[in-house]
CSV table of C-alpha atoms and ligand atoms in Angstrom, one decimal:
chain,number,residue,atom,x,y,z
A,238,UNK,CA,-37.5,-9.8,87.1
A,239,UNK,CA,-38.0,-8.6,83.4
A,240,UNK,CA,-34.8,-11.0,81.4
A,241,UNK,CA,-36.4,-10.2,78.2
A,242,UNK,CA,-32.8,-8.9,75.9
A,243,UNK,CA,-33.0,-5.4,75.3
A,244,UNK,CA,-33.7,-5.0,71.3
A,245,UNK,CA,-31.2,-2.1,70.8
A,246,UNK,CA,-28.4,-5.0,71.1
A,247,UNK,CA,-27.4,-6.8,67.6
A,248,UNK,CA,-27.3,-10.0,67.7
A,249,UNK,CA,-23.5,-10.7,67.9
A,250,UNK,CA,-23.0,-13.7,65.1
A,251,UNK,CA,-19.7,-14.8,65.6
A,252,UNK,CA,-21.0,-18.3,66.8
A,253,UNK,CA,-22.3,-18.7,63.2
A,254,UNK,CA,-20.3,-21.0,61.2
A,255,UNK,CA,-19.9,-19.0,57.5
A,256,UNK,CA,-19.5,-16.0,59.4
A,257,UNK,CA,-17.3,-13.7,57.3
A,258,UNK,CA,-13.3,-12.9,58.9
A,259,UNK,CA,-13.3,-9.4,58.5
A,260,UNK,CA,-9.6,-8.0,57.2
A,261,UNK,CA,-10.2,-4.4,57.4
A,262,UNK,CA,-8.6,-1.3,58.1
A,263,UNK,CA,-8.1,-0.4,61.8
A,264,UNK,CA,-6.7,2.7,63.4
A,265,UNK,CA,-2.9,2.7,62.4
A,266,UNK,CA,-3.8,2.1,58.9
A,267,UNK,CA,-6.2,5.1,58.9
A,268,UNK,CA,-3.7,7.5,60.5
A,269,UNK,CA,-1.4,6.3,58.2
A,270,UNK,CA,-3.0,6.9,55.1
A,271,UNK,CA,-3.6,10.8,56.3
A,272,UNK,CA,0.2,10.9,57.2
A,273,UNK,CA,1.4,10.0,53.7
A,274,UNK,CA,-1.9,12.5,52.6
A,275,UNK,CA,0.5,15.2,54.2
A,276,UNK,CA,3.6,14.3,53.0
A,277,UNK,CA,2.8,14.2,49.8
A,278,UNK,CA,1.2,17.6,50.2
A,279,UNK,CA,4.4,19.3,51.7
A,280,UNK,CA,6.7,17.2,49.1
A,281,UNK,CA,4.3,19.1,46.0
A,282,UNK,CA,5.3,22.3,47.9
A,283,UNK,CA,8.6,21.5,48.1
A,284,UNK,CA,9.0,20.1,44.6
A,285,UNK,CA,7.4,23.4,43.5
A,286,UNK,CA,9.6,25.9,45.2
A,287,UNK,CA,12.5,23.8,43.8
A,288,UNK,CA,11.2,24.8,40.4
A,289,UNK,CA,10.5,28.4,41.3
A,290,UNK,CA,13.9,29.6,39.8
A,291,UNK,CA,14.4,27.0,37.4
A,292,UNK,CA,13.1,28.7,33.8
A,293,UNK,CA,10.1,27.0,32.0
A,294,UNK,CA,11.7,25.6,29.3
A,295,UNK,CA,14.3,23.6,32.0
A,296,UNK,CA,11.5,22.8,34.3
A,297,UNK,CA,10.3,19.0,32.9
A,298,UNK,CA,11.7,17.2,35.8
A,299,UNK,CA,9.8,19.3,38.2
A,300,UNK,CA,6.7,19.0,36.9
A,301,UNK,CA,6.6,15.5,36.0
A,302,UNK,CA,8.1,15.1,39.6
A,303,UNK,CA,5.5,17.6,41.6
A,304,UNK,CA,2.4,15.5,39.2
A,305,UNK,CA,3.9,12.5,40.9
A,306,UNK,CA,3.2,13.7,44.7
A,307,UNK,CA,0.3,15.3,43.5
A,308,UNK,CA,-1.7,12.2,42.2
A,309,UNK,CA,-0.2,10.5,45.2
A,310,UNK,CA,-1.5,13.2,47.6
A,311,UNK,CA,-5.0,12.9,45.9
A,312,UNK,CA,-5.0,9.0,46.1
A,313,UNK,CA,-4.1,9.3,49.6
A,314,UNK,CA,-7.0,11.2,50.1
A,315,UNK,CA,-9.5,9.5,48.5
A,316,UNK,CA,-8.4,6.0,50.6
A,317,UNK,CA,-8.5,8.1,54.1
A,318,UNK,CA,-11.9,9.2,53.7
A,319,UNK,CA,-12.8,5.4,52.8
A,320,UNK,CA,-13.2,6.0,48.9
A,321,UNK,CA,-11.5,3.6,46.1
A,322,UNK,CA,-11.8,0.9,48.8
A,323,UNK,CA,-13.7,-2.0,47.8
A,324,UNK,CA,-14.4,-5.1,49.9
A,325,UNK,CA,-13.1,-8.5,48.0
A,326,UNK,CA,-15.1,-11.0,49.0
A,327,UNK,CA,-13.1,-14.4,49.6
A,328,UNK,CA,-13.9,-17.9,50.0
A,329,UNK,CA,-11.6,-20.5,50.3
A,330,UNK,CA,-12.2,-24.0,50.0
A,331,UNK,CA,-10.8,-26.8,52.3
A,332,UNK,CA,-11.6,-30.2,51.1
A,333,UNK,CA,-11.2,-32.9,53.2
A,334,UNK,CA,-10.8,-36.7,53.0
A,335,UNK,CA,-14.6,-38.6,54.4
A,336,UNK,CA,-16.1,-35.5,55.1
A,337,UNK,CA,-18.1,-32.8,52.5
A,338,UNK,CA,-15.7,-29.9,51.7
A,339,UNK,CA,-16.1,-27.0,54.3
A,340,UNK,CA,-15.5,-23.4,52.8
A,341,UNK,CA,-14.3,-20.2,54.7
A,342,UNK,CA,-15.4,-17.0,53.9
A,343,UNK,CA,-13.1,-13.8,54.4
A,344,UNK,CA,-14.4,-10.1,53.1
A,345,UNK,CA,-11.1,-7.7,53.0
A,346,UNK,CA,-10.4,-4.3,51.6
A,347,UNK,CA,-8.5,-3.9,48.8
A,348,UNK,CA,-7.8,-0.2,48.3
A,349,UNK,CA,-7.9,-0.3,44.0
A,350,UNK,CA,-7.4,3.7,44.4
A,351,UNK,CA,-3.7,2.8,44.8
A,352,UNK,CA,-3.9,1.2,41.4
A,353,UNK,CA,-4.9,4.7,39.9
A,354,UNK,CA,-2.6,6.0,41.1
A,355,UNK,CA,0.3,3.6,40.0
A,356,UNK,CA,-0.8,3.9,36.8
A,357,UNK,CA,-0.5,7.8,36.5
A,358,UNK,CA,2.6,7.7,38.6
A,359,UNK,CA,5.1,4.9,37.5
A,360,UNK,CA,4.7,6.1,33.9
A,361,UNK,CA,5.4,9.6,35.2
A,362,UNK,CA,8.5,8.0,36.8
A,363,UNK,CA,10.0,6.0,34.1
A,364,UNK,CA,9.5,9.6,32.0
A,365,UNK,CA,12.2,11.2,34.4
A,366,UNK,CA,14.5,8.6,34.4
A,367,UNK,CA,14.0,7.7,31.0
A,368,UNK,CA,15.1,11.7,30.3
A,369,UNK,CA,17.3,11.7,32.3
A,370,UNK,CA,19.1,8.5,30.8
A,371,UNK,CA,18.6,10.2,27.7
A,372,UNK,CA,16.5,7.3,26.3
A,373,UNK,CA,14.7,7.8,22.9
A,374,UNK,CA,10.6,8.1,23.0
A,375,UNK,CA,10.6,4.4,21.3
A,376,UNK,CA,12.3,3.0,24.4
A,377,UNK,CA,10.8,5.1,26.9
A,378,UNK,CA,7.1,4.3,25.2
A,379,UNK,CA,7.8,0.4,25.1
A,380,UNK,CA,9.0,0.7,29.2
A,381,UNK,CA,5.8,2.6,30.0
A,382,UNK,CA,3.3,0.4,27.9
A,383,UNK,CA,5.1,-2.8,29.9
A,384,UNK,CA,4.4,-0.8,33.3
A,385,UNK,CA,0.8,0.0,32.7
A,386,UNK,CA,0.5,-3.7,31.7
A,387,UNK,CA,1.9,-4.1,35.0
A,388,UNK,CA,-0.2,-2.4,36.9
A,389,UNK,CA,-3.8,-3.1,35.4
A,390,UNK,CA,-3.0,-6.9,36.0
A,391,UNK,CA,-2.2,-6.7,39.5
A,392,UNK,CA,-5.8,-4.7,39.9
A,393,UNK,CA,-7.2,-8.1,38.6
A,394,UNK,CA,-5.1,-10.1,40.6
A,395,UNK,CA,-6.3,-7.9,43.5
A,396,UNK,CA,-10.0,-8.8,42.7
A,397,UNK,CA,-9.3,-12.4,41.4
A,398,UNK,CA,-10.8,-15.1,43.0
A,399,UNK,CA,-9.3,-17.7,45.2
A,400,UNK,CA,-8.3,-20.7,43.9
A,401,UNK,CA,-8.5,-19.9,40.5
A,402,UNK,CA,-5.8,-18.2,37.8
A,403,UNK,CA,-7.0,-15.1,38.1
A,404,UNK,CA,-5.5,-14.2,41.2
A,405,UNK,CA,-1.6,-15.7,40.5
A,406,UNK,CA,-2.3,-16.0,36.8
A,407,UNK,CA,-2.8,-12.2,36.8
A,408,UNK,CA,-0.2,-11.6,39.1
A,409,UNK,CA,2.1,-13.8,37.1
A,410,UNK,CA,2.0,-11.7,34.0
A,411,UNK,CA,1.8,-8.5,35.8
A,412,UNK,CA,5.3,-10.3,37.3
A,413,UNK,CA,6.6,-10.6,33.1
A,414,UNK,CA,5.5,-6.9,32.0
A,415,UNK,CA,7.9,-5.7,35.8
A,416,UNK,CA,10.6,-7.6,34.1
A,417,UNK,CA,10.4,-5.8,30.8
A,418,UNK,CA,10.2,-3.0,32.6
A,419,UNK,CA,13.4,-3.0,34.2
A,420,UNK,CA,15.1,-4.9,31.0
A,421,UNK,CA,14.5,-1.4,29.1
A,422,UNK,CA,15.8,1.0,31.9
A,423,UNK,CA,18.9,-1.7,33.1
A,424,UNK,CA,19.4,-2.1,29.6
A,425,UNK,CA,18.7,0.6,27.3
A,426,UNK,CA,18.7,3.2,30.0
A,427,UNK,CA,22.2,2.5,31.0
A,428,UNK,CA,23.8,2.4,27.6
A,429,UNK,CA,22.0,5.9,27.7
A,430,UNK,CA,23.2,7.1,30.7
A,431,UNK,CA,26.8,5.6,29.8
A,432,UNK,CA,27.3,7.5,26.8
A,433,UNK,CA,26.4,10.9,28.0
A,434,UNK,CA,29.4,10.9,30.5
A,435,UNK,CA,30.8,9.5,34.1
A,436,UNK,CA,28.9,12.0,35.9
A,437,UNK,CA,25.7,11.3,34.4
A,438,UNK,CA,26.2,8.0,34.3
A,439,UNK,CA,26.9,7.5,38.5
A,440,UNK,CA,23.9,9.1,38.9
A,441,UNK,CA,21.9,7.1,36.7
A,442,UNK,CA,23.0,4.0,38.2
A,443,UNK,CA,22.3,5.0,41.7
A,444,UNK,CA,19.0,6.5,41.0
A,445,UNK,CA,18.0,3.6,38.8
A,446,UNK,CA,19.4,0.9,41.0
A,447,UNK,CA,17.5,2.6,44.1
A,448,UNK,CA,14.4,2.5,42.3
A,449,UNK,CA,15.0,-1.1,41.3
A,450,UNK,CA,14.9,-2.4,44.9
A,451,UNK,CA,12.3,0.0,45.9
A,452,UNK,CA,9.9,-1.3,43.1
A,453,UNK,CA,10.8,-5.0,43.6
A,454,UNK,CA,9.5,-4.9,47.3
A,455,UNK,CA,5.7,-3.6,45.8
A,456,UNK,CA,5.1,-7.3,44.2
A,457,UNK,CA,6.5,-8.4,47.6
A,458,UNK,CA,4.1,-6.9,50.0
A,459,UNK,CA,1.4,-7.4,47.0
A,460,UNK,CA,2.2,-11.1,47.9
A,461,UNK,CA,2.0,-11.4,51.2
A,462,UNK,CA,-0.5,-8.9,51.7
A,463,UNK,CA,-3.4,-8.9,48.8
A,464,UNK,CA,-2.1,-12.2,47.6
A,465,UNK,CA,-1.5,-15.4,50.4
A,466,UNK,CA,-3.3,-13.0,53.0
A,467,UNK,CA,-0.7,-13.5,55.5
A,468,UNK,CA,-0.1,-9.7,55.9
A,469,UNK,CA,-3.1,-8.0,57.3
A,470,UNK,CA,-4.2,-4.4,56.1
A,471,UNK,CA,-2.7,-2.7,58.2
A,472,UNK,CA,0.5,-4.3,57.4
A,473,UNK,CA,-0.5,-3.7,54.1
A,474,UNK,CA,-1.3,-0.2,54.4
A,475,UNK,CA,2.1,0.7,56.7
A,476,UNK,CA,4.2,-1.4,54.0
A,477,UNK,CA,2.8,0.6,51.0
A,478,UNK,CA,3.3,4.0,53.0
A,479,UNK,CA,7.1,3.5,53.7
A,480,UNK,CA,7.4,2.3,50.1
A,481,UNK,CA,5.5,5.3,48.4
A,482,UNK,CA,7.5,7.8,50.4
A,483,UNK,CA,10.7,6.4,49.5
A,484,UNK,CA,9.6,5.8,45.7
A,485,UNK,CA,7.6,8.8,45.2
A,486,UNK,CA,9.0,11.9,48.0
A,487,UNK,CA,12.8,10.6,48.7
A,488,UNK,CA,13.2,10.1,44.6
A,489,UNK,CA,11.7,13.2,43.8
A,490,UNK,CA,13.7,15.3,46.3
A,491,UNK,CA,17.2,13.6,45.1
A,492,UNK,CA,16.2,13.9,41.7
A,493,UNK,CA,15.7,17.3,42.0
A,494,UNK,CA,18.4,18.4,44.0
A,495,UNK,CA,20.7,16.7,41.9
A,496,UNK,CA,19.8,18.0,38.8
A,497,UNK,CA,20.5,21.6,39.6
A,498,UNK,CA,24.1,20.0,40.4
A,499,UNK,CA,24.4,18.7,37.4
A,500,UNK,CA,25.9,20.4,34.2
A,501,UNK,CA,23.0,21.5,31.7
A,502,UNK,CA,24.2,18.6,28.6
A,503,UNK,CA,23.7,16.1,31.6
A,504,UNK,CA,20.0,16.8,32.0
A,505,UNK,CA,19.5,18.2,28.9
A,506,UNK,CA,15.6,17.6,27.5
A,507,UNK,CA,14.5,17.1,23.8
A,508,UNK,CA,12.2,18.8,21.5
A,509,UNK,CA,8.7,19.1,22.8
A,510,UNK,CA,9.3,20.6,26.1
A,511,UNK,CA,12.1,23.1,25.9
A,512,UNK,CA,12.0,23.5,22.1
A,513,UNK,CA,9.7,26.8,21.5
A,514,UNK,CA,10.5,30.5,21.1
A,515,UNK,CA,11.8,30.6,24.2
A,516,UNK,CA,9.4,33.6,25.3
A,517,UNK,CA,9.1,33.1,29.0
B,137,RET,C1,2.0,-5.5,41.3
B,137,RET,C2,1.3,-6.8,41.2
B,137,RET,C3,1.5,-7.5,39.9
B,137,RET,C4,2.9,-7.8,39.7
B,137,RET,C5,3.8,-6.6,39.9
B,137,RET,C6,3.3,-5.5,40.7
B,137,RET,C7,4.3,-4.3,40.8
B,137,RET,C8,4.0,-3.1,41.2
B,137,RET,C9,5.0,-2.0,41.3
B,137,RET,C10,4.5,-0.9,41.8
B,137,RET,C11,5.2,0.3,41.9
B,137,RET,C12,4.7,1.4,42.4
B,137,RET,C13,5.3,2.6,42.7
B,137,RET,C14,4.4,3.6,43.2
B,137,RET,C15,4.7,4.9,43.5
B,137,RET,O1,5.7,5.4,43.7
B,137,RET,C16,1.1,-4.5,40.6
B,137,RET,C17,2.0,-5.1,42.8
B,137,RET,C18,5.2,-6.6,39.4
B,137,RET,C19,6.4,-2.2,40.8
B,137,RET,C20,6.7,2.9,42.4
């Protein structure tokens, strides 16, 4: 006859009205994230034994390219073992005609760990095809400073709050910086490329133009994902995956590949790197 509820059981408060929705990660998102963790390990290795008989002083475009998957192995890492995750908390505001405004609360992850990475990694990027372009430091400085601009506003945006500018406003300017960006590689990158030959200049355009439609999608999915909420995280999480792999492992492995195809003025490096006493 004893009804009394058994005190081990939580009170399940979903009847509650400001009850947060909950947009977290669920199991496809986690296996996910360890996937790309592994690919990105097995890409380093790759990328290294690519390098293994390339000499030192020819070797820039394999270690800029193996720092890429490393950083991107390590961020990988750090969000499937739940760290750089934050939860954003979210409340919207729905105002009505006769009756007080009501407000709906929503607490979602946004993985800022990505965002470290991005900003290590896309620099790295626009370093090899700057090179490989054969782009002077000026240009290739003013494309990176755009990018890390780039980056650092969509981490506000990420954390901005509803209904104000910081979520679009950020993402807006981070949206300006992407187009100055590509205006330096398109631009001055392709006069670059042009002038060092055909050959170099086929590649350039393929690799470049690949990269342009990879990176377009990221403020995409940033938009329906992070920004009008519409994608949920494991979309978000899947969307980013395919992305990275593509931007990051499939870039790396023909950038690679193709430069030992190429002739040696095509990927020829400047000063710093390969200028020494050529002891090793
Ligand atoms: C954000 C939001 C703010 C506006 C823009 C964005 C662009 C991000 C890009 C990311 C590229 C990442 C890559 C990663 C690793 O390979 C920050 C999403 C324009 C272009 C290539």
């Amino acid at each position: 006859t004893a009804t009394a509820t058994p005190t081990h059981v939580a009170p399940i408060p979903s009847v509650l009205p400001d009850t947060p929705i909950h947009e977290f990660a669920g199991d496809a998102g986690k296996k996910t994230l360890w996937v790309v963790f592994v690919l990105m390990i097995i890409a380093s290795a790759a990328f290294t034994a690519l390098s293994w008989k390339v000499p030192v002083s020819k070797r820039l475009y394999h270690v800029i390219t193996t720092l890429i998957t490393i950083i991107a192995a390590l961020s990988y890492f750090a969000m499937a073992t739940g760290h750089g995750v934050s939860v954003h908390k979210i409340t919207i505001r729905h105002q009505h005609d006769h009756v007080p405004d009501t407000f709906e609360h929503v607490h979602r992850q946004v993985f800022w760990a990505r965002y470290v990475d991005w900003s290590l990694t896309t620099p790295l990027l626009i370093l090899d095809l700057g090179l490989l372009a054969g782009m002077s430091g000026a240009h290739i400085f003013m494309a990176i400073a755009a990018d890390i601009i780039m980056i650092l506003t969509g981490l506000f945006a990420a954390f901005g709050s509803e209904g104000t500018p910081q979520k679009w406003g950020w993402y807006t300017i981070g949206c300006i910086a992407y187009i100055f960006v590509i205006w330096h590689l398109a631009l001055n990158g392709g006069a670059n490329a042009t002038a060092k030959g055909p050959k170099l200049r086929t590649f350039f355009i393929a690799i470049a133009g690949y990269t342009l439609v990879l990176w377009t999608a990221y403020p995409i999915v940033w938009g329906l994902a992070d920004g009008s909420r519409k994608v949920g995280v494991d979309g978000e999480i899947i969307a980013y995956a395919v992305l990275d792999v593509l931007a990051k492992g499939v870039f790396g492995a023909w950038l690679l590949i193709t430069h030992a195809n190429l002739r040696e003025s095509d990927v020829e490096l400047e000063g710093f790197w390969s200028n020494g006493l050529n002891r090793d």
